[in-house]
Amino acid sequence: MTQSQEAPIRIGHLYGNLLNTYGDNGNLLMLQYLLKKRGLNYQTEVNSLEETLSKDQYDFILFGGGQDFEQSVVAKNLPSKALALKEYIESDGVLLAICGGFQLLGDYYITAAGQKIQGASLLNHYTERQDNHRFIGDITIHNDEFNEDYVGYENHNGMTFIKEPVKSLGKVISGNGNNGQDGTEGARYKNVFCSYFHGPLLVRNPHLADHLIDLVLKRRQEQA
């Protein structure tokens, strides 16, 4: 079969009707554009509060960010999907989490108002808050794995601290990153990529989107 005739790549937009702050849906549009450019078929669906999730349901998952209210709603529903997400992640499923999605994959995050929101504890990180301050502005980081830079825009009150075996997505060249202290930005674990970048991330960094697609295709081949 030619690539265009193969089974479509299944894309799941996790809580996509609730978490799409700062146009994070643009990450999905960029991924779809590059898949089409490669002659690859795809199908996309929103998986939200009413839908179930299984570990083999998708080839790629986007977990975006939202305001604190929407994220608190998602946090209450997330335990129903946590086991499937854990199995998906541990089996090298490709997942991109932005801002709130990044925070919710960790142990917990503290909102700007001081409320503690429990995360899914799927990645080893946690998020504290800043008092009357946000990290806002352009940011550039360097990713050692691919030896390339990523540019974006950050706007977050949270201060995220990652711990082993989680690695950062990149080292901060300019900007604040996860917490403004340790020079890290985002997170990387297996085929999970997390970032505070809005912009959106993949639109401004299509080379990263290409890496995600390569990982999706590699995993599909290994599972065939």
JSON list of C-alpha atoms in Angstrom, two decimals:
[
{"chain": "A", "resi": 1, "resn": "MET", "atom": "CA", "xyz": [0.00, 0.00, 0.00]},
{"chain": "A", "resi": 2, "resn": "THR", "atom": "CA", "xyz": [1.08, 3.60, -0.55]},
{"chain": "A", "resi": 3, "resn": "GLN", "atom": "CA", "xyz": [1.27, 5.89, 2.45]},
{"chain": "A", "resi": 4, "resn": "SER", "atom": "CA", "xyz": [-2.00, 7.59, 1.55]},
{"chain": "A", "resi": 5, "resn": "GLN", "atom": "CA", "xyz": [-3.77, 4.20, 1.48]},
{"chain": "A", "resi": 6, "resn": "GLU", "atom": "CA", "xyz": [-2.61, 3.08, 4.91]},
{"chain": "A", "resi": 7, "resn": "ALA", "atom": "CA", "xyz": [-4.86, 3.26, 7.97]},
{"chain": "A", "resi": 8, "resn": "PRO", "atom": "CA", "xyz": [-5.20, 6.91, 8.98]},
{"chain": "A", "resi": 9, "resn": "ILE", "atom": "CA", "xyz": [-3.18, 8.29, 11.85]},
{"chain": "A", "resi": 10, "resn": "ARG", "atom": "CA", "xyz": [-5.60, 8.67, 14.75]},
{"chain": "A", "resi": 11, "resn": "ILE", "atom": "CA", "xyz": [-5.32, 12.01, 16.56]},
{"chain": "A", "resi": 12, "resn": "GLY", "atom": "CA", "xyz": [-7.02, 12.59, 19.90]},
{"chain": "A", "resi": 13, "resn": "HIS", "atom": "CA", "xyz": [-7.54, 16.16, 21.13]},
{"chain": "A", "resi": 14, "resn": "LEU", "atom": "CA", "xyz": [-7.88, 15.58, 24.86]},
{"chain": "A", "resi": 15, "resn": "TYR", "atom": "CA", "xyz": [-10.55, 17.87, 26.36]},
{"chain": "A", "resi": 16, "resn": "GLY", "atom": "CA", "xyz": [-10.24, 19.93, 23.19]},
{"chain": "A", "resi": 17, "resn": "ASN", "atom": "CA", "xyz": [-13.59, 21.68, 23.80]},
{"chain": "A", "resi": 18, "resn": "LEU", "atom": "CA", "xyz": [-12.37, 22.97, 27.18]},
{"chain": "A", "resi": 19, "resn": "LEU", "atom": "CA", "xyz": [-8.62, 23.46, 26.84]},
{"chain": "A", "resi": 20, "resn": "ASN", "atom": "CA", "xyz": [-7.65, 25.68, 23.90]},
{"chain": "A", "resi": 21, "resn": "THR", "atom": "CA", "xyz": [-6.18, 28.84, 25.42]},
{"chain": "A", "resi": 22, "resn": "TYR", "atom": "CA", "xyz": [-4.12, 31.20, 23.25]},
{"chain": "A", "resi": 23, "resn": "GLY", "atom": "CA", "xyz": [-4.95, 29.29, 20.08]},
{"chain": "A", "resi": 24, "resn": "ASP", "atom": "CA", "xyz": [-3.27, 26.04, 21.15]},
{"chain": "A", "resi": 25, "resn": "ASN", "atom": "CA", "xyz": [-5.47, 24.33, 18.56]},
{"chain": "A", "resi": 26, "resn": "GLY", "atom": "CA", "xyz": [-2.95, 25.71, 16.05]},
{"chain": "A", "resi": 27, "resn": "ASN", "atom": "CA", "xyz": [-0.63, 22.87, 17.09]},
{"chain": "A", "resi": 28, "resn": "LEU", "atom": "CA", "xyz": [-3.20, 20.43, 15.78]},
{"chain": "A", "resi": 29, "resn": "LEU", "atom": "CA", "xyz": [-3.64, 22.38, 12.55]},
{"chain": "A", "resi": 30, "resn": "MET", "atom": "CA", "xyz": [0.11, 22.41, 11.96]},
{"chain": "A", "resi": 31, "resn": "LEU", "atom": "CA", "xyz": [0.38, 18.69, 12.56]},
{"chain": "A", "resi": 32, "resn": "GLN", "atom": "CA", "xyz": [-2.48, 18.03, 10.15]},
{"chain": "A", "resi": 33, "resn": "TYR", "atom": "CA", "xyz": [-0.87, 20.26, 7.53]},
{"chain": "A", "resi": 34, "resn": "LEU", "atom": "CA", "xyz": [2.44, 18.42, 7.72]},
{"chain": "A", "resi": 35, "resn": "LEU", "atom": "CA", "xyz": [0.73, 15.01, 7.63]},
{"chain": "A", "resi": 36, "resn": "LYS", "atom": "CA", "xyz": [-1.13, 16.04, 4.49]},
{"chain": "A", "resi": 37, "resn": "LYS", "atom": "CA", "xyz": [2.11, 17.35, 2.99]},
{"chain": "A", "resi": 38, "resn": "ARG", "atom": "CA", "xyz": [3.63, 13.89, 3.52]},
{"chain": "A", "resi": 39, "resn": "GLY", "atom": "CA", "xyz": [0.63, 12.23, 1.88]},
{"chain": "A", "resi": 40, "resn": "LEU", "atom": "CA", "xyz": [-0.54, 10.68, 5.15]},
{"chain": "A", "resi": 41, "resn": "ASN", "atom": "CA", "xyz": [-4.19, 10.25, 6.02]},
{"chain": "A", "resi": 42, "resn": "TYR", "atom": "CA", "xyz": [-5.42, 11.19, 9.48]},
{"chain": "A", "resi": 43, "resn": "GLN", "atom": "CA", "xyz": [-8.58, 11.41, 11.52]},
{"chain": "A", "resi": 44, "resn": "THR", "atom": "CA", "xyz": [-9.08, 13.73, 14.47]},
{"chain": "A", "resi": 45, "resn": "GLU", "atom": "CA", "xyz": [-11.57, 13.68, 17.32]},
{"chain": "A", "resi": 46, "resn": "VAL", "atom": "CA", "xyz": [-12.10, 15.48, 20.59]},
{"chain": "A", "resi": 47, "resn": "ASN", "atom": "CA", "xyz": [-12.01, 13.22, 23.63]},
{"chain": "A", "resi": 48, "resn": "SER", "atom": "CA", "xyz": [-13.62, 15.11, 26.49]},
{"chain": "A", "resi": 49, "resn": "LEU", "atom": "CA", "xyz": [-15.71, 14.59, 29.63]},
{"chain": "A", "resi": 50, "resn": "GLU", "atom": "CA", "xyz": [-18.23, 12.16, 28.16]},
{"chain": "A", "resi": 51, "resn": "GLU", "atom": "CA", "xyz": [-15.84, 9.99, 26.15]},
{"chain": "A", "resi": 52, "resn": "THR", "atom": "CA", "xyz": [-13.90, 6.96, 27.33]},
{"chain": "A", "resi": 53, "resn": "LEU", "atom": "CA", "xyz": [-10.22, 6.48, 26.55]},
{"chain": "A", "resi": 54, "resn": "SER", "atom": "CA", "xyz": [-8.22, 3.34, 25.84]},
{"chain": "A", "resi": 55, "resn": "LYS", "atom": "CA", "xyz": [-4.46, 2.95, 25.50]},
{"chain": "A", "resi": 56, "resn": "ASP", "atom": "CA", "xyz": [-4.66, 1.91, 21.84]},
{"chain": "A", "resi": 57, "resn": "GLN", "atom": "CA", "xyz": [-7.23, 4.47, 20.74]},
{"chain": "A", "resi": 58, "resn": "TYR", "atom": "CA", "xyz": [-4.87, 7.08, 19.28]},
{"chain": "A", "resi": 59, "resn": "ASP", "atom": "CA", "xyz": [-1.50, 7.44, 17.60]},
{"chain": "A", "resi": 60, "resn": "PHE", "atom": "CA", "xyz": [-1.07, 11.02, 18.80]},
{"chain": "A", "resi": 61, "resn": "ILE", "atom": "CA", "xyz": [-2.65, 12.97, 21.65]},
{"chain": "A", "resi": 62, "resn": "LEU", "atom": "CA", "xyz": [-2.75, 16.75, 22.13]},
{"chain": "A", "resi": 63, "resn": "PHE", "atom": "CA", "xyz": [-3.44, 17.96, 25.67]},
{"chain": "A", "resi": 64, "resn": "GLY", "atom": "CA", "xyz": [-3.81, 21.75, 25.64]},
{"chain": "A", "resi": 65, "resn": "GLY", "atom": "CA", "xyz": [-4.11, 24.48, 28.24]},
{"chain": "A", "resi": 66, "resn": "GLY", "atom": "CA", "xyz": [-7.02, 26.44, 29.64]},
{"chain": "A", "resi": 67, "resn": "GLN", "atom": "CA", "xyz": [-8.07, 28.84, 32.34]},
{"chain": "A", "resi": 68, "resn": "ASP", "atom": "CA", "xyz": [-8.07, 27.67, 35.96]},
{"chain": "A", "resi": 69, "resn": "PHE", "atom": "CA", "xyz": [-11.83, 27.00, 35.99]},
{"chain": "A", "resi": 70, "resn": "GLU", "atom": "CA", "xyz": [-11.73, 24.74, 32.93]},
{"chain": "A", "resi": 71, "resn": "GLN", "atom": "CA", "xyz": [-8.63, 23.00, 34.23]},
{"chain": "A", "resi": 72, "resn": "SER", "atom": "CA", "xyz": [-10.35, 22.30, 37.55]},
{"chain": "A", "resi": 73, "resn": "VAL", "atom": "CA", "xyz": [-13.23, 20.68, 35.64]},
{"chain": "A", "resi": 74, "resn": "VAL", "atom": "CA", "xyz": [-10.80, 18.57, 33.66]},
{"chain": "A", "resi": 75, "resn": "ALA", "atom": "CA", "xyz": [-8.89, 17.61, 36.81]},
{"chain": "A", "resi": 76, "resn": "LYS", "atom": "CA", "xyz": [-12.04, 16.04, 38.27]},
{"chain": "A", "resi": 77, "resn": "ASN", "atom": "CA", "xyz": [-12.57, 13.94, 35.13]},
{"chain": "A", "resi": 78, "resn": "LEU", "atom": "CA", "xyz": [-8.95, 13.07, 34.45]},
{"chain": "A", "resi": 79, "resn": "PRO", "atom": "CA", "xyz": [-8.76, 10.13, 36.92]},
{"chain": "A", "resi": 80, "resn": "SER", "atom": "CA", "xyz": [-11.22, 8.25, 34.69]},
{"chain": "A", "resi": 81, "resn": "LYS", "atom": "CA", "xyz": [-8.65, 8.40, 31.87]},
{"chain": "A", "resi": 82, "resn": "ALA", "atom": "CA", "xyz": [-5.45, 8.21, 33.93]},
{"chain": "A", "resi": 83, "resn": "LEU", "atom": "CA", "xyz": [-4.85, 4.46, 33.62]},
{"chain": "A", "resi": 84, "resn": "ALA", "atom": "CA", "xyz": [-5.31, 4.50, 29.85]},
{"chain": "A", "resi": 85, "resn": "LEU", "atom": "CA", "xyz": [-3.03, 7.54, 29.58]},
{"chain": "A", "resi": 86, "resn": "LYS", "atom": "CA", "xyz": [-0.38, 5.85, 31.72]},
{"chain": "A", "resi": 87, "resn": "GLU", "atom": "CA", "xyz": [-0.47, 2.73, 29.53]},
{"chain": "A", "resi": 88, "resn": "TYR", "atom": "CA", "xyz": [-0.34, 4.87, 26.40]},
{"chain": "A", "resi": 89, "resn": "ILE", "atom": "CA", "xyz": [2.64, 6.87, 27.69]},
{"chain": "A", "resi": 90, "resn": "GLU", "atom": "CA", "xyz": [4.56, 3.83, 28.91]},
{"chain": "A", "resi": 91, "resn": "SER", "atom": "CA", "xyz": [4.06, 2.12, 25.55]},
{"chain": "A", "resi": 92, "resn": "ASP", "atom": "CA", "xyz": [5.77, 5.09, 23.84]},
{"chain": "A", "resi": 93, "resn": "GLY", "atom": "CA", "xyz": [2.58, 6.83, 22.75]},
{"chain": "A", "resi": 94, "resn": "VAL", "atom": "CA", "xyz": [3.27, 10.28, 21.32]},
{"chain": "A", "resi": 95, "resn": "LEU", "atom": "CA", "xyz": [1.73, 13.09, 23.36]},
{"chain": "A", "resi": 96, "resn": "LEU", "atom": "CA", "xyz": [2.11, 16.87, 23.27]},
{"chain": "A", "resi": 97, "resn": "ALA", "atom": "CA", "xyz": [0.98, 18.75, 26.39]},
{"chain": "A", "resi": 98, "resn": "ILE", "atom": "CA", "xyz": [0.85, 22.55, 26.52]},
{"chain": "A", "resi": 99, "resn": "CYS", "atom": "CA", "xyz": [0.74, 24.69, 29.67]},
{"chain": "A", "resi": 100, "resn": "GLY", "atom": "CA", "xyz": [-2.30, 23.44, 31.62]},
{"chain": "A", "resi": 101, "resn": "GLY", "atom": "CA", "xyz": [-2.04, 20.00, 30.04]},
{"chain": "A", "resi": 102, "resn": "PHE", "atom": "CA", "xyz": [1.60, 19.94, 31.10]},
{"chain": "A", "resi": 103, "resn": "GLN", "atom": "CA", "xyz": [0.64, 20.87, 34.66]},
{"chain": "A", "resi": 104, "resn": "LEU", "atom": "CA", "xyz": [-2.17, 18.30, 34.86]},
{"chain": "A", "resi": 105, "resn": "LEU", "atom": "CA", "xyz": [0.13, 15.44, 33.88]},
{"chain": "A", "resi": 106, "resn": "GLY", "atom": "CA", "xyz": [2.15, 16.12, 37.04]},
{"chain": "A", "resi": 107, "resn": "ASP", "atom": "CA", "xyz": [1.39, 15.58, 40.71]},
{"chain": "A", "resi": 108, "resn": "TYR", "atom": "CA", "xyz": [-0.42, 18.86, 41.35]},
{"chain": "A", "resi": 109, "resn": "TYR", "atom": "CA", "xyz": [-0.51, 22.56, 40.57]},
{"chain": "A", "resi": 110, "resn": "ILE", "atom": "CA", "xyz": [-1.41, 25.58, 42.65]},
{"chain": "A", "resi": 111, "resn": "THR", "atom": "CA", "xyz": [-3.68, 28.11, 40.94]},
{"chain": "A", "resi": 112, "resn": "ALA", "atom": "CA", "xyz": [-3.06, 31.86, 41.06]},
{"chain": "A", "resi": 113, "resn": "ALA", "atom": "CA", "xyz": [-5.79, 32.01, 43.72]},
{"chain": "A", "resi": 114, "resn": "GLY", "atom": "CA", "xyz": [-3.98, 29.45, 45.87]},
{"chain": "A", "resi": 115, "resn": "GLN", "atom": "CA", "xyz": [-6.19, 26.42, 45.15]},
{"chain": "A", "resi": 116, "resn": "LYS", "atom": "CA", "xyz": [-4.38, 23.09, 44.92]},
{"chain": "A", "resi": 117, "resn": "ILE", "atom": "CA", "xyz": [-5.49, 21.06, 41.90]},
{"chain": "A", "resi": 118, "resn": "GLN", "atom": "CA", "xyz": [-4.57, 17.40, 41.89]},
{"chain": "A", "resi": 119, "resn": "GLY", "atom": "CA", "xyz": [-2.91, 16.18, 38.70]},
{"chain": "A", "resi": 120, "resn": "ALA", "atom": "CA", "xyz": [-2.79, 12.71, 37.19]},
{"chain": "A", "resi": 121, "resn": "SER", "atom": "CA", "xyz": [0.73, 11.99, 38.56]},
{"chain": "A", "resi": 122, "resn": "LEU", "atom": "CA", "xyz": [1.77, 10.48, 35.23]},
{"chain": "A", "resi": 123, "resn": "LEU", "atom": "CA", "xyz": [4.98, 12.53, 35.01]},
{"chain": "A", "resi": 124, "resn": "ASN", "atom": "CA", "xyz": [7.30, 13.40, 37.87]},
{"chain": "A", "resi": 125, "resn": "HIS", "atom": "CA", "xyz": [6.78, 17.13, 38.27]},
{"chain": "A", "resi": 126, "resn": "TYR", "atom": "CA", "xyz": [4.71, 19.60, 40.28]},
{"chain": "A", "resi": 127, "resn": "THR", "atom": "CA", "xyz": [3.69, 23.25, 39.92]},
{"chain": "A", "resi": 128, "resn": "GLU", "atom": "CA", "xyz": [3.69, 26.00, 42.52]},
{"chain": "A", "resi": 129, "resn": "ARG", "atom": "CA", "xyz": [2.39, 29.56, 42.03]},
{"chain": "A", "resi": 130, "resn": "GLN", "atom": "CA", "xyz": [3.90, 33.03, 42.05]},
{"chain": "A", "resi": 131, "resn": "ASP", "atom": "CA", "xyz": [2.49, 35.85, 44.16]},
{"chain": "A", "resi": 132, "resn": "ASN", "atom": "CA", "xyz": [1.10, 38.60, 41.92]},
{"chain": "A", "resi": 133, "resn": "HIS", "atom": "CA", "xyz": [3.46, 37.80, 39.07]},
{"chain": "A", "resi": 134, "resn": "ARG", "atom": "CA", "xyz": [3.49, 35.93, 35.77]},
{"chain": "A", "resi": 135, "resn": "PHE", "atom": "CA", "xyz": [6.20, 34.86, 33.34]},
{"chain": "A", "resi": 136, "resn": "ILE", "atom": "CA", "xyz": [5.24, 36.69, 30.16]},
{"chain": "A", "resi": 137, "resn": "GLY", "atom": "CA", "xyz": [7.18, 37.27, 26.98]},
{"chain": "A", "resi": 138, "resn": "ASP", "atom": "CA", "xyz": [9.18, 35.75, 24.15]},
{"chain": "A", "resi": 139, "resn": "ILE", "atom": "CA", "xyz": [11.31, 32.72, 24.94]},
{"chain": "A", "resi": 140, "resn": "THR", "atom": "CA", "xyz": [13.97, 30.68, 23.16]},
{"chain": "A", "resi": 141, "resn": "ILE", "atom": "CA", "xyz": [15.29, 27.30, 24.28]},
{"chain": "A", "resi": 142, "resn": "HIS", "atom": "CA", "xyz": [17.83, 24.79, 22.97]},
{"chain": "A", "resi": 143, "resn": "ASN", "atom": "CA", "xyz": [17.04, 21.09, 22.71]},
{"chain": "A", "resi": 144, "resn": "ASP", "atom": "CA", "xyz": [20.19, 18.96, 23.01]},
{"chain": "A", "resi": 145, "resn": "GLU", "atom": "CA", "xyz": [18.59, 15.76, 21.71]},
{"chain": "A", "resi": 146, "resn": "PHE", "atom": "CA", "xyz": [17.83, 17.22, 18.29]},
{"chain": "A", "resi": 147, "resn": "ASN", "atom": "CA", "xyz": [20.44, 20.01, 18.53]},
{"chain": "A", "resi": 148, "resn": "GLU", "atom": "CA", "xyz": [17.96, 22.71, 17.57]},
{"chain": "A", "resi": 149, "resn": "ASP", "atom": "CA", "xyz": [16.33, 25.81, 19.00]},
{"chain": "A", "resi": 150, "resn": "TYR", "atom": "CA", "xyz": [12.64, 26.39, 19.64]},
{"chain": "A", "resi": 151, "resn": "VAL", "atom": "CA", "xyz": [11.05, 29.83, 19.90]},
{"chain": "A", "resi": 152, "resn": "GLY", "atom": "CA", "xyz": [7.75, 30.75, 21.48]},
{"chain": "A", "resi": 153, "resn": "TYR", "atom": "CA", "xyz": [5.77, 32.91, 23.87]},
{"chain": "A", "resi": 154, "resn": "GLU", "atom": "CA", "xyz": [5.20, 32.15, 27.52]},
{"chain": "A", "resi": 155, "resn": "ASN", "atom": "CA", "xyz": [2.40, 33.40, 29.75]},
{"chain": "A", "resi": 156, "resn": "HIS", "atom": "CA", "xyz": [2.02, 31.49, 33.01]},
{"chain": "A", "resi": 157, "resn": "ASN", "atom": "CA", "xyz": [1.79, 32.08, 36.73]},
{"chain": "A", "resi": 158, "resn": "GLY", "atom": "CA", "xyz": [2.87, 28.53, 37.53]},
{"chain": "A", "resi": 159, "resn": "MET", "atom": "CA", "xyz": [6.39, 27.51, 38.51]},
{"chain": "A", "resi": 160, "resn": "THR", "atom": "CA", "xyz": [6.97, 23.91, 37.47]},
{"chain": "A", "resi": 161, "resn": "PHE", "atom": "CA", "xyz": [9.75, 21.74, 38.86]},
{"chain": "A", "resi": 162, "resn": "ILE", "atom": "CA", "xyz": [10.66, 18.53, 37.04]},
{"chain": "A", "resi": 163, "resn": "LYS", "atom": "CA", "xyz": [12.33, 15.52, 38.63]},
{"chain": "A", "resi": 164, "resn": "GLU", "atom": "CA", "xyz": [13.98, 12.35, 37.31]},
{"chain": "A", "resi": 165, "resn": "PRO", "atom": "CA", "xyz": [13.29, 10.45, 35.12]},
{"chain": "A", "resi": 166, "resn": "VAL", "atom": "CA", "xyz": [11.67, 13.46, 33.44]},
{"chain": "A", "resi": 167, "resn": "LYS", "atom": "CA", "xyz": [14.02, 15.64, 31.42]},
{"chain": "A", "resi": 168, "resn": "SER", "atom": "CA", "xyz": [13.44, 19.18, 30.18]},
{"chain": "A", "resi": 169, "resn": "LEU", "atom": "CA", "xyz": [12.34, 19.87, 26.63]},
{"chain": "A", "resi": 170, "resn": "GLY", "atom": "CA", "xyz": [15.16, 22.38, 26.42]},
{"chain": "A", "resi": 171, "resn": "LYS", "atom": "CA", "xyz": [17.55, 24.72, 28.16]},
{"chain": "A", "resi": 172, "resn": "VAL", "atom": "CA", "xyz": [16.48, 28.37, 28.36]},
{"chain": "A", "resi": 173, "resn": "ILE", "atom": "CA", "xyz": [18.49, 30.71, 26.15]},
{"chain": "A", "resi": 174, "resn": "SER", "atom": "CA", "xyz": [16.27, 33.72, 26.79]},
{"chain": "A", "resi": 175, "resn": "GLY", "atom": "CA", "xyz": [13.07, 33.98, 28.83]},
{"chain": "A", "resi": 176, "resn": "ASN", "atom": "CA", "xyz": [11.98, 32.31, 32.07]},
{"chain": "A", "resi": 177, "resn": "GLY", "atom": "CA", "xyz": [11.00, 28.72, 31.31]},
{"chain": "A", "resi": 178, "resn": "ASN", "atom": "CA", "xyz": [9.49, 26.34, 33.84]},
{"chain": "A", "resi": 179, "resn": "ASN", "atom": "CA", "xyz": [10.26, 28.32, 36.96]},
{"chain": "A", "resi": 180, "resn": "GLY", "atom": "CA", "xyz": [12.72, 31.15, 36.23]},
{"chain": "A", "resi": 181, "resn": "GLN", "atom": "CA", "xyz": [15.33, 29.45, 38.41]},
{"chain": "A", "resi": 182, "resn": "ASP", "atom": "CA", "xyz": [16.86, 26.28, 37.00]},
{"chain": "A", "resi": 183, "resn": "GLY", "atom": "CA", "xyz": [17.06, 27.13, 33.29]},
{"chain": "A", "resi": 184, "resn": "THR", "atom": "CA", "xyz": [14.69, 24.37, 32.17]},
{"chain": "A", "resi": 185, "resn": "GLU", "atom": "CA", "xyz": [11.66, 24.64, 29.91]},
{"chain": "A", "resi": 186, "resn": "GLY", "atom": "CA", "xyz": [9.02, 22.00, 29.38]},
{"chain": "A", "resi": 187, "resn": "ALA", "atom": "CA", "xyz": [9.43, 18.29, 29.93]},
{"chain": "A", "resi": 188, "resn": "ARG", "atom": "CA", "xyz": [10.33, 15.16, 28.00]},
{"chain": "A", "resi": 189, "resn": "TYR", "atom": "CA", "xyz": [9.59, 11.60, 29.07]},
{"chain": "A", "resi": 190, "resn": "LYS", "atom": "CA", "xyz": [9.60, 8.73, 26.57]},
{"chain": "A", "resi": 191, "resn": "ASN", "atom": "CA", "xyz": [7.52, 10.17, 23.66]},
{"chain": "A", "resi": 192, "resn": "VAL", "atom": "CA", "xyz": [5.79, 12.81, 25.78]},
{"chain": "A", "resi": 193, "resn": "PHE", "atom": "CA", "xyz": [6.66, 16.44, 25.02]},
{"chain": "A", "resi": 194, "resn": "CYS", "atom": "CA", "xyz": [5.49, 19.21, 27.35]},
{"chain": "A", "resi": 195, "resn": "SER", "atom": "CA", "xyz": [5.94, 22.96, 27.11]},
{"chain": "A", "resi": 196, "resn": "TYR", "atom": "CA", "xyz": [4.67, 26.30, 28.36]},
{"chain": "A", "resi": 197, "resn": "PHE", "atom": "CA", "xyz": [5.05, 27.69, 24.84]},
{"chain": "A", "resi": 198, "resn": "HIS", "atom": "CA", "xyz": [2.01, 29.23, 23.29]},
{"chain": "A", "resi": 199, "resn": "GLY", "atom": "CA", "xyz": [2.34, 30.73, 19.87]},
{"chain": "A", "resi": 200, "resn": "PRO", "atom": "CA", "xyz": [1.43, 27.91, 19.08]},
{"chain": "A", "resi": 201, "resn": "LEU", "atom": "CA", "xyz": [4.51, 25.77, 19.62]},
{"chain": "A", "resi": 202, "resn": "LEU", "atom": "CA", "xyz": [4.36, 23.67, 16.45]},
{"chain": "A", "resi": 203, "resn": "VAL", "atom": "CA", "xyz": [3.40, 26.55, 14.15]},
{"chain": "A", "resi": 204, "resn": "ARG", "atom": "CA", "xyz": [6.54, 28.43, 15.12]},
{"chain": "A", "resi": 205, "resn": "ASN", "atom": "CA", "xyz": [8.65, 25.28, 15.26]},
{"chain": "A", "resi": 206, "resn": "PRO", "atom": "CA", "xyz": [7.59, 22.94, 12.43]},
{"chain": "A", "resi": 207, "resn": "HIS", "atom": "CA", "xyz": [10.86, 21.02, 12.83]},
{"chain": "A", "resi": 208, "resn": "LEU", "atom": "CA", "xyz": [9.55, 19.81, 16.20]},
{"chain": "A", "resi": 209, "resn": "ALA", "atom": "CA", "xyz": [6.26, 18.79, 14.59]},
{"chain": "A", "resi": 210, "resn": "ASP", "atom": "CA", "xyz": [8.23, 16.71, 12.08]},
{"chain": "A", "resi": 211, "resn": "HIS", "atom": "CA", "xyz": [9.95, 14.89, 14.94]},
{"chain": "A", "resi": 212, "resn": "LEU", "atom": "CA", "xyz": [6.56, 14.09, 16.48]},
{"chain": "A", "resi": 213, "resn": "ILE", "atom": "CA", "xyz": [5.31, 12.67, 13.18]},
{"chain": "A", "resi": 214, "resn": "ASP", "atom": "CA", "xyz": [8.47, 10.58, 12.81]},
{"chain": "A", "resi": 215, "resn": "LEU", "atom": "CA", "xyz": [7.89, 9.12, 16.28]},
{"chain": "A", "resi": 216, "resn": "VAL", "atom": "CA", "xyz": [4.26, 8.33, 15.45]},
{"chain": "A", "resi": 217, "resn": "LEU", "atom": "CA", "xyz": [5.30, 6.50, 12.28]},
{"chain": "A", "resi": 218, "resn": "LYS", "atom": "CA", "xyz": [8.09, 4.62, 14.08]},
{"chain": "A", "resi": 219, "resn": "ARG", "atom": "CA", "xyz": [5.70, 3.43, 16.79]},
{"chain": "A", "resi": 220, "resn": "ARG", "atom": "CA", "xyz": [3.10, 2.34, 14.26]},
{"chain": "A", "resi": 221, "resn": "GLN", "atom": "CA", "xyz": [5.75, 0.35, 12.39]},
{"chain": "A", "resi": 222, "resn": "GLU", "atom": "CA", "xyz": [6.94, -1.32, 15.58]},
{"chain": "A", "resi": 223, "resn": "GLN", "atom": "CA", "xyz": [3.38, -2.28, 16.50]},
{"chain": "A", "resi": 224, "resn": "ALA", "atom": "CA", "xyz": [2.49, -3.59, 13.03]}
]
